[in-house]
Coordinates of C-alpha atoms in Angstrom, one line a residue:
X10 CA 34.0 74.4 -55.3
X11 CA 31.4 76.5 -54.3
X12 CA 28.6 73.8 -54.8
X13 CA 30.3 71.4 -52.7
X14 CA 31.0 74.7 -49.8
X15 CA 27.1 75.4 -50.1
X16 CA 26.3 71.6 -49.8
X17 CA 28.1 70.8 -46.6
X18 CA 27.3 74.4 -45.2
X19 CA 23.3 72.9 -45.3
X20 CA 24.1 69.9 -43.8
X21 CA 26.3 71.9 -40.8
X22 CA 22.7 73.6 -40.4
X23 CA 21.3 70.7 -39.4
X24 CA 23.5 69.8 -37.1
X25 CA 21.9 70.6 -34.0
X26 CA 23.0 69.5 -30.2
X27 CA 19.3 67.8 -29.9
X28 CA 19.6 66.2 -33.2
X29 CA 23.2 64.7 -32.2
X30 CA 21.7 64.1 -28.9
X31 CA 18.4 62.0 -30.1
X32 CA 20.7 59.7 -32.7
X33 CA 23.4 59.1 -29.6
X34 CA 20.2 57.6 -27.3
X35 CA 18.9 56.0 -30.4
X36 CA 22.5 54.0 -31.3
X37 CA 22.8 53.8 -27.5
X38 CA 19.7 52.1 -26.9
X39 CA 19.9 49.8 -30.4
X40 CA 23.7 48.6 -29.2
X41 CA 21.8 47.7 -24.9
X42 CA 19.2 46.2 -27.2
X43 CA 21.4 44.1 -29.1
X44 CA 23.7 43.1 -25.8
X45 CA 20.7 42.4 -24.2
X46 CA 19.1 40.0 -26.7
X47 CA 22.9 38.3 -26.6
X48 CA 22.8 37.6 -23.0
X49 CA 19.3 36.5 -23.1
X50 CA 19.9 33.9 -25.8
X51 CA 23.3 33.0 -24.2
X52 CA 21.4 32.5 -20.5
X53 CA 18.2 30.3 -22.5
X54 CA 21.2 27.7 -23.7
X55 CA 23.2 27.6 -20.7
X56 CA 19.4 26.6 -19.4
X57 CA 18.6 23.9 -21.8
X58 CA 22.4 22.7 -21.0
X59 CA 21.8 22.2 -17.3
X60 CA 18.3 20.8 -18.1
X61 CA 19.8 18.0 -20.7
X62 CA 22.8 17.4 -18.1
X63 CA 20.5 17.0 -15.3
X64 CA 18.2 14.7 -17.2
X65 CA 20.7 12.6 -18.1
X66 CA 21.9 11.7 -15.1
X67 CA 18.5 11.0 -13.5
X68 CA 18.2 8.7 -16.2
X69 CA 21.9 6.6 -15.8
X70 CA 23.1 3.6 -14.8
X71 CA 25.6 3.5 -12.1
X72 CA 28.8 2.3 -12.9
X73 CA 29.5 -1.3 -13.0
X74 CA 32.1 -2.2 -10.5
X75 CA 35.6 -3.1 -11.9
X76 CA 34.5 -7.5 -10.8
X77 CA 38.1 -8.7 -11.7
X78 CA 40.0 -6.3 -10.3
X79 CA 37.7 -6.3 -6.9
X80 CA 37.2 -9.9 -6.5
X81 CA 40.2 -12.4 -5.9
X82 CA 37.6 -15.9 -6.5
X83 CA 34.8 -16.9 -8.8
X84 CA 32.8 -17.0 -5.9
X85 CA 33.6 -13.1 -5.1
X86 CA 33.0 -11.8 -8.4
X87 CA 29.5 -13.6 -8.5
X88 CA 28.8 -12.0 -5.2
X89 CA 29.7 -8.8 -6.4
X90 CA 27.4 -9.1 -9.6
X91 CA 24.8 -10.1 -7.2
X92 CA 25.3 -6.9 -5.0
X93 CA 24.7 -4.7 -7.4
X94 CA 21.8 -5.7 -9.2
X95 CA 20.4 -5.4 -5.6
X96 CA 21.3 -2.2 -5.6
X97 CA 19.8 -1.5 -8.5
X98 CA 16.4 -3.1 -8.0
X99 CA 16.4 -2.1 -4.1
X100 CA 13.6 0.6 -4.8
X101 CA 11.7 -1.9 -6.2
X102 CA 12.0 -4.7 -3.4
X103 CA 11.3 -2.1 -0.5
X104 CA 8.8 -0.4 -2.0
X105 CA 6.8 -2.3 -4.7
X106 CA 3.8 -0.5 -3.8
X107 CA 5.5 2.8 -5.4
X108 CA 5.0 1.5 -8.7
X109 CA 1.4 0.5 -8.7
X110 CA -1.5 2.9 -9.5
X111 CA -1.7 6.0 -12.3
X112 CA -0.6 8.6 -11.7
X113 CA 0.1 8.2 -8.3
X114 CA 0.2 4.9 -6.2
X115 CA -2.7 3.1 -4.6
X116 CA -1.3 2.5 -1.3
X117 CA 1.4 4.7 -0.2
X118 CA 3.9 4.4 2.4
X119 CA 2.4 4.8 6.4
X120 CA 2.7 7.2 9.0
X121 CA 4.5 4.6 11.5
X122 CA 6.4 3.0 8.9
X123 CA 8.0 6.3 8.0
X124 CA 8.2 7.2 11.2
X125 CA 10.7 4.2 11.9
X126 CA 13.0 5.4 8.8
X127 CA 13.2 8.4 10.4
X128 CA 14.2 7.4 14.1
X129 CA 16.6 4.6 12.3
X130 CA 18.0 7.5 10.8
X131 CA 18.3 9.5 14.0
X132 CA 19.6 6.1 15.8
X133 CA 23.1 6.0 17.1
X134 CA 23.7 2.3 18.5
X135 CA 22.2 -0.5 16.0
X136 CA 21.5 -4.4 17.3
X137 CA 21.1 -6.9 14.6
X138 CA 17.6 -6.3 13.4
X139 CA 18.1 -2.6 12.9
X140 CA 20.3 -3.3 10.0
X141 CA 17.4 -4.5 7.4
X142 CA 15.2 -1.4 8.8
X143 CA 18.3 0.7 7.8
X144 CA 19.2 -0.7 4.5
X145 CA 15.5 0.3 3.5
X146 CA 16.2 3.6 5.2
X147 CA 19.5 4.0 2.7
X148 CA 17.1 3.0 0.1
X149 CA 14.5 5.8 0.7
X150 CA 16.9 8.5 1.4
X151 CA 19.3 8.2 -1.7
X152 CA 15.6 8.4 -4.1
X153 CA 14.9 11.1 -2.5
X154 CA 17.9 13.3 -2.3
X155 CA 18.1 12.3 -6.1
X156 CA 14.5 14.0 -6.1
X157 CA 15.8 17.1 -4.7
X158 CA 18.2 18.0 -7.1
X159 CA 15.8 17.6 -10.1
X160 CA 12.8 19.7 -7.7
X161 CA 15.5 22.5 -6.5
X162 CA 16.4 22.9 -10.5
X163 CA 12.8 23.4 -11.0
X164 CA 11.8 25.4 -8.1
X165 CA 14.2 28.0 -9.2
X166 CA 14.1 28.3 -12.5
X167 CA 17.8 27.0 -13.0
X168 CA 17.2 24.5 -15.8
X169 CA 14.7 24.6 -19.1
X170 CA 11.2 23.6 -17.2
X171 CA 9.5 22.2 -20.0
X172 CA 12.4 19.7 -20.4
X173 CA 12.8 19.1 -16.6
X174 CA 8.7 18.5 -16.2
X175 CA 8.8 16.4 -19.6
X176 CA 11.4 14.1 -18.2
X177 CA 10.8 14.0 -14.7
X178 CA 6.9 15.1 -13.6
X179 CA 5.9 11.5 -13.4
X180 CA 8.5 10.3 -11.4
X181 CA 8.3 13.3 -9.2
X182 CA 4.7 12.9 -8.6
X183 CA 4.5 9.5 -7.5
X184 CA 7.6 9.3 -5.2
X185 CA 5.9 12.6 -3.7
X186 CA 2.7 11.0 -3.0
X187 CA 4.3 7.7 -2.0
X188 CA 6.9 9.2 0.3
X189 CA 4.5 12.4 1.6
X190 CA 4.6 10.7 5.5
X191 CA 8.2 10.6 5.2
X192 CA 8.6 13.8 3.7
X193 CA 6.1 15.3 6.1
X194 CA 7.8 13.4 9.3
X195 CA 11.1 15.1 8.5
X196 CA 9.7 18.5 8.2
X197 CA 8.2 18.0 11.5
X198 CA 11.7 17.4 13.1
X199 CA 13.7 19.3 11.0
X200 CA 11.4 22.2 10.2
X201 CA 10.3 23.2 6.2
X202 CA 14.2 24.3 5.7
X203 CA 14.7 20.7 5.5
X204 CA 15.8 19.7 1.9
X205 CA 13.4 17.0 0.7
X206 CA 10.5 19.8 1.5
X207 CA 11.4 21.0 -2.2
X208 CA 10.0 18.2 -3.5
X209 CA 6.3 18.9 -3.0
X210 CA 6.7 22.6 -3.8
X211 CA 8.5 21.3 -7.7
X212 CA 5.1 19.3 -8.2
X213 CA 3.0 22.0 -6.8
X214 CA 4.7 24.4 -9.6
X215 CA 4.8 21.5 -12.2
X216 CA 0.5 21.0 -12.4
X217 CA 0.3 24.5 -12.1
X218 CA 2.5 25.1 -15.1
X219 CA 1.0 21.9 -16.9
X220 CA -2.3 21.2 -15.7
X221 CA -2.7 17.8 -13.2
X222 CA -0.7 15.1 -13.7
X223 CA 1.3 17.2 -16.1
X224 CA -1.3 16.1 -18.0
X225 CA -1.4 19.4 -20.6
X226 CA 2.8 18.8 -21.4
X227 CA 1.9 14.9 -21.7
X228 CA -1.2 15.5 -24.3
X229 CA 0.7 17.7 -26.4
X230 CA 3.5 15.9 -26.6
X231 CA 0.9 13.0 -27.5
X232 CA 0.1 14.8 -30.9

Protein backbone atom coordinates (compact mmCIF):
# COMPACT_ATOMS: atom_id res chain seq x y z
CA UNK A 1 0.00 0.00 0.00
CA UNK A 2 2.60 2.25 0.51
CA UNK A 3 3.74 2.44 -3.19
CA UNK A 4 0.39 3.28 -4.27
CA UNK A 5 0.15 6.14 -0.90
CA UNK A 6 3.58 7.59 -2.31
CA UNK A 7 2.35 7.50 -5.97
CA UNK A 8 -0.83 9.52 -5.53
CA UNK A 9 0.94 11.75 -2.81
CA UNK A 10 3.28 12.93 -6.10
CA UNK A 11 0.61 13.46 -8.18
CA UNK A 12 -1.36 15.66 -5.16
CA UNK A 13 2.02 17.78 -5.46
CA UNK A 14 1.30 18.71 -8.60
CA UNK A 15 -1.81 19.83 -8.22
CA UNK A 16 -1.51 23.33 -8.15
CA UNK A 17 -4.53 26.16 -8.31
CA UNK A 18 -2.56 27.58 -11.56
CA UNK A 19 -2.14 24.30 -13.00
CA UNK A 20 -6.04 23.46 -12.50
CA UNK A 21 -6.61 26.96 -13.57
CA UNK A 22 -4.50 26.77 -17.07
CA UNK A 23 -6.26 23.17 -18.07
CA UNK A 24 -9.96 24.82 -17.09
CA UNK A 25 -9.25 27.92 -19.81
CA UNK A 26 -7.59 25.33 -22.00
CA UNK A 27 -11.02 22.78 -22.04
CA UNK A 28 -12.95 26.05 -21.79
CA UNK A 29 -11.59 27.52 -24.78
CA UNK A 30 -11.42 23.91 -26.90
CA UNK A 31 -15.39 23.30 -25.95
CA UNK A 32 -16.11 27.78 -27.45
CA UNK A 33 -13.85 26.44 -30.20
CA UNK A 34 -15.72 23.50 -30.95
CA UNK A 35 -19.44 25.39 -30.53
CA UNK A 36 -18.08 27.95 -32.51
CA UNK A 37 -16.97 25.91 -35.53
CA UNK A 38 -20.75 24.17 -35.12
CA UNK A 39 -22.49 27.43 -35.56
CA UNK A 40 -20.33 28.50 -38.30
CA UNK A 41 -20.85 25.33 -40.37
CA UNK A 42 -24.63 25.29 -39.36
CA UNK A 43 -24.97 29.37 -40.51
CA UNK A 44 -22.67 28.42 -44.14
CA UNK A 45 -25.63 25.71 -44.95
CA UNK A 46 -28.54 27.59 -43.82
CA UNK A 47 -26.66 30.18 -46.53
CA UNK A 48 -26.30 27.82 -49.38
CA UNK A 49 -30.12 26.86 -48.51
CA UNK A 50 -31.42 30.33 -49.03
CA UNK A 51 -29.14 30.74 -52.03
CA UNK A 52 -30.50 27.40 -53.85
CA UNK A 53 -34.15 28.43 -52.74
CA UNK A 54 -33.80 31.84 -54.01
CA UNK A 55 -32.26 30.58 -57.32
CA UNK A 56 -34.82 28.41 -57.97
CA UNK A 57 -37.44 30.59 -57.91
CA UNK A 58 -35.86 33.21 -60.17
CA UNK A 59 -35.58 30.50 -62.43
CA UNK A 60 -39.57 29.04 -62.39
CA UNK A 61 -42.41 28.98 -64.28
CA UNK A 62 -45.52 30.39 -63.01
CA UNK A 63 -48.19 28.21 -62.41
CA UNK A 64 -50.42 27.27 -65.26
CA UNK A 65 -53.95 28.34 -64.55
CA UNK A 66 -56.41 25.57 -63.69
CA UNK A 67 -58.12 26.23 -67.95
CA UNK A 68 -61.07 23.76 -67.28
CA UNK A 69 -62.03 24.74 -64.19
CA UNK A 70 -61.71 28.63 -65.12
CA UNK A 71 -63.22 28.61 -68.43
CA UNK A 72 -66.94 27.57 -69.04
CA UNK A 73 -66.33 27.47 -73.44
CA UNK A 74 -63.66 26.31 -75.85
CA UNK A 75 -63.44 29.74 -76.77
CA UNK A 76 -62.50 30.79 -72.88
CA UNK A 77 -60.01 28.29 -72.31
CA UNK A 78 -58.13 29.25 -75.56
CA UNK A 79 -58.22 32.74 -74.35
CA UNK A 80 -56.91 31.88 -71.23
CA UNK A 81 -53.91 29.78 -72.81
CA UNK A 82 -53.37 32.90 -74.85
CA UNK A 83 -53.22 35.16 -71.68
CA UNK A 84 -50.66 33.63 -70.26
CA UNK A 85 -48.14 32.94 -72.73
CA UNK A 86 -48.51 36.83 -72.87
CA UNK A 87 -47.64 36.97 -69.72
CA UNK A 88 -44.93 35.08 -69.97
CA UNK A 89 -43.24 36.59 -73.11
CA UNK A 90 -44.43 40.27 -71.95
CA UNK A 91 -40.76 41.27 -71.08
CA UNK A 92 -39.83 40.29 -74.31
CA UNK A 93 -42.59 42.22 -76.35
CA UNK A 94 -42.02 45.55 -74.27
CA UNK A 95 -38.65 45.51 -74.18
CA UNK A 96 -36.89 43.57 -76.96
CA UNK A 97 -34.11 45.80 -76.84
CA UNK A 98 -33.19 44.24 -73.29
CA UNK A 99 -32.01 41.29 -74.82
CA UNK A 100 -29.65 42.48 -77.48
CA UNK A 101 -25.99 43.29 -76.87
CA UNK A 102 -23.16 41.36 -74.50
CA UNK A 103 -23.06 41.99 -71.66
CA UNK A 104 -25.28 44.70 -71.49
CA UNK A 105 -27.70 45.97 -74.15
CA UNK A 106 -27.01 48.24 -77.09
CA UNK A 107 -29.74 50.58 -76.67
CA UNK A 108 -31.28 50.86 -73.34
CA UNK A 109 -34.52 52.20 -72.20
CA UNK A 110 -34.81 56.47 -72.40
CA UNK A 111 -35.01 59.12 -70.05
CA UNK A 112 -38.70 60.26 -71.21
CA UNK A 113 -39.90 56.86 -71.82
CA UNK A 114 -39.08 55.94 -68.24
CA UNK A 115 -40.22 58.96 -67.21
CA UNK A 116 -43.85 58.12 -68.50
CA UNK A 117 -43.75 54.63 -66.46
CA UNK A 118 -43.16 56.44 -63.66
CA UNK A 119 -45.96 59.27 -63.84
CA UNK A 120 -48.36 56.20 -65.13
CA UNK A 121 -47.46 54.74 -61.96
CA UNK A 122 -48.09 57.87 -59.94
CA UNK A 123 -51.47 58.39 -62.19
CA UNK A 124 -54.75 58.21 -60.42
CA UNK A 125 -57.64 58.55 -63.24
CA UNK A 126 -56.70 56.44 -66.50
CA UNK A 127 -58.58 57.30 -70.12
CA UNK A 128 -58.32 54.54 -72.69
CA UNK A 129 -54.80 54.96 -73.98
CA UNK A 130 -53.20 54.88 -70.60
CA UNK A 131 -54.01 51.29 -70.27
CA UNK A 132 -51.25 49.90 -72.91
CA UNK A 133 -48.70 52.55 -71.26
CA UNK A 134 -49.66 50.79 -67.85
CA UNK A 135 -49.66 47.24 -68.85
CA UNK A 136 -45.86 47.90 -69.89
CA UNK A 137 -45.53 49.80 -66.60
CA UNK A 138 -46.83 46.30 -64.81
CA UNK A 139 -44.33 44.65 -66.98
CA UNK A 140 -41.28 46.74 -65.81
CA UNK A 141 -42.17 46.90 -62.22
CA UNK A 142 -42.82 43.08 -61.44
CA UNK A 143 -38.89 42.42 -63.31
CA UNK A 144 -37.74 44.54 -61.18
CA UNK A 145 -39.06 43.94 -57.79
CA UNK A 146 -38.07 40.24 -58.82
CA UNK A 147 -34.51 41.97 -59.15
CA UNK A 148 -34.65 43.28 -55.73
CA UNK A 149 -35.03 40.26 -53.86
CA UNK A 150 -32.15 38.47 -55.60
CA UNK A 151 -29.80 42.14 -55.10
CA UNK A 152 -31.13 42.63 -51.31
CA UNK A 153 -29.85 38.70 -50.78
CA UNK A 154 -26.71 39.80 -52.14
CA UNK A 155 -26.16 43.16 -50.69
CA UNK A 156 -26.28 41.70 -47.35
CA UNK A 157 -24.72 38.76 -47.30
CA UNK A 158 -27.93 36.67 -46.62
CA UNK A 159 -27.54 33.87 -49.28
CA UNK A 160 -24.12 31.87 -50.62
CA UNK A 161 -22.69 34.89 -53.07
CA UNK A 162 -20.86 32.74 -55.34
CA UNK A 163 -24.16 30.86 -56.06
CA UNK A 164 -26.24 34.00 -56.15
CA UNK A 165 -23.57 35.87 -58.70
CA UNK A 166 -23.25 32.43 -60.70
CA UNK A 167 -26.91 32.28 -61.28
CA UNK A 168 -28.01 35.67 -61.41
CA UNK A 169 -24.89 38.36 -62.37
CA UNK A 170 -25.90 38.31 -66.03
CA UNK A 171 -29.35 38.88 -65.65
CA UNK A 172 -28.72 41.52 -63.04
CA UNK A 173 -26.42 43.37 -65.06
CA UNK A 174 -28.33 43.87 -68.05
CA UNK A 175 -31.74 44.70 -66.57
CA UNK A 176 -29.54 47.25 -64.48
CA UNK A 177 -28.18 48.94 -67.46
CA UNK A 178 -31.32 48.62 -69.44
CA UNK A 179 -33.61 49.98 -66.72
CA UNK A 180 -30.81 52.58 -65.09
CA UNK A 181 -33.33 55.81 -66.29
CA UNK A 182 -36.07 54.10 -64.59
CA UNK A 183 -34.21 53.16 -61.70
CA UNK A 184 -32.60 56.56 -61.51
CA UNK A 185 -36.14 58.39 -62.06
CA UNK A 186 -37.57 56.66 -59.00
CA UNK A 187 -34.74 57.48 -56.83
CA UNK A 188 -35.22 61.07 -57.77
CA UNK A 189 -38.87 61.01 -56.53
CA UNK A 190 -38.62 58.64 -54.03
CA UNK A 191 -35.12 59.27 -52.64
CA UNK A 192 -32.08 56.27 -52.55
CA UNK A 193 -34.41 54.49 -49.69
CA UNK A 194 -36.42 53.45 -52.60
CA UNK A 195 -36.19 49.67 -53.05
CA UNK A 196 -35.07 49.07 -56.70
CA UNK A 197 -31.94 51.39 -55.67
CA UNK A 198 -30.48 47.88 -54.38
CA UNK A 199 -30.15 46.84 -57.60
CA UNK A 200 -27.17 48.82 -58.87
CA UNK A 201 -25.39 48.57 -55.43
CA UNK A 202 -25.71 44.12 -55.97
CA UNK A 203 -23.88 44.63 -59.36
CA UNK A 204 -21.55 47.18 -57.99
CA UNK A 205 -20.47 44.39 -55.25
CA UNK A 206 -20.89 41.56 -57.86
CA UNK A 207 -17.72 42.93 -60.40
CA UNK A 208 -16.05 43.88 -57.54
CA UNK A 209 -16.18 40.45 -56.00
CA UNK A 210 -15.78 38.84 -59.68
CA UNK A 211 -14.06 41.15 -61.86
CA UNK A 212 -16.44 42.92 -64.84
CA UNK A 213 -19.01 41.26 -66.24
CA UNK A 214 -18.56 38.70 -63.60
CA UNK A 215 -16.28 37.77 -65.91
CA UNK A 216 -13.54 36.07 -63.29
CA UNK A 217 -16.73 33.56 -61.71
CA UNK A 218 -17.72 32.99 -65.54
CA UNK A 219 -13.92 31.96 -66.74
CA UNK A 220 -13.47 29.70 -64.01
CA UNK A 221 -16.40 28.12 -64.18
CA UNK A 222 -15.43 27.75 -68.03
CA UNK A 223 -12.49 25.40 -67.04
Amino acid sequence: MKPVRTWTYRIWQRVTVARVTAAGIVFTAASFATGSWQIWHQWQEERLQRALVLIEKSSAEPQLPRYRELAKTDAEETAAKWRDIDTRRALFVYFPDRFEGAPTPDRVLSRSDAEKLRDIALKRDFTAEDYRTYEKWDVARRHLNGLELFAFSYVYNFSDRTLLAASGCGALMRSNAYFKELIDAFREKYGSAQSWQIIPKAVTLMERDFGKGCATLYAAAGQ
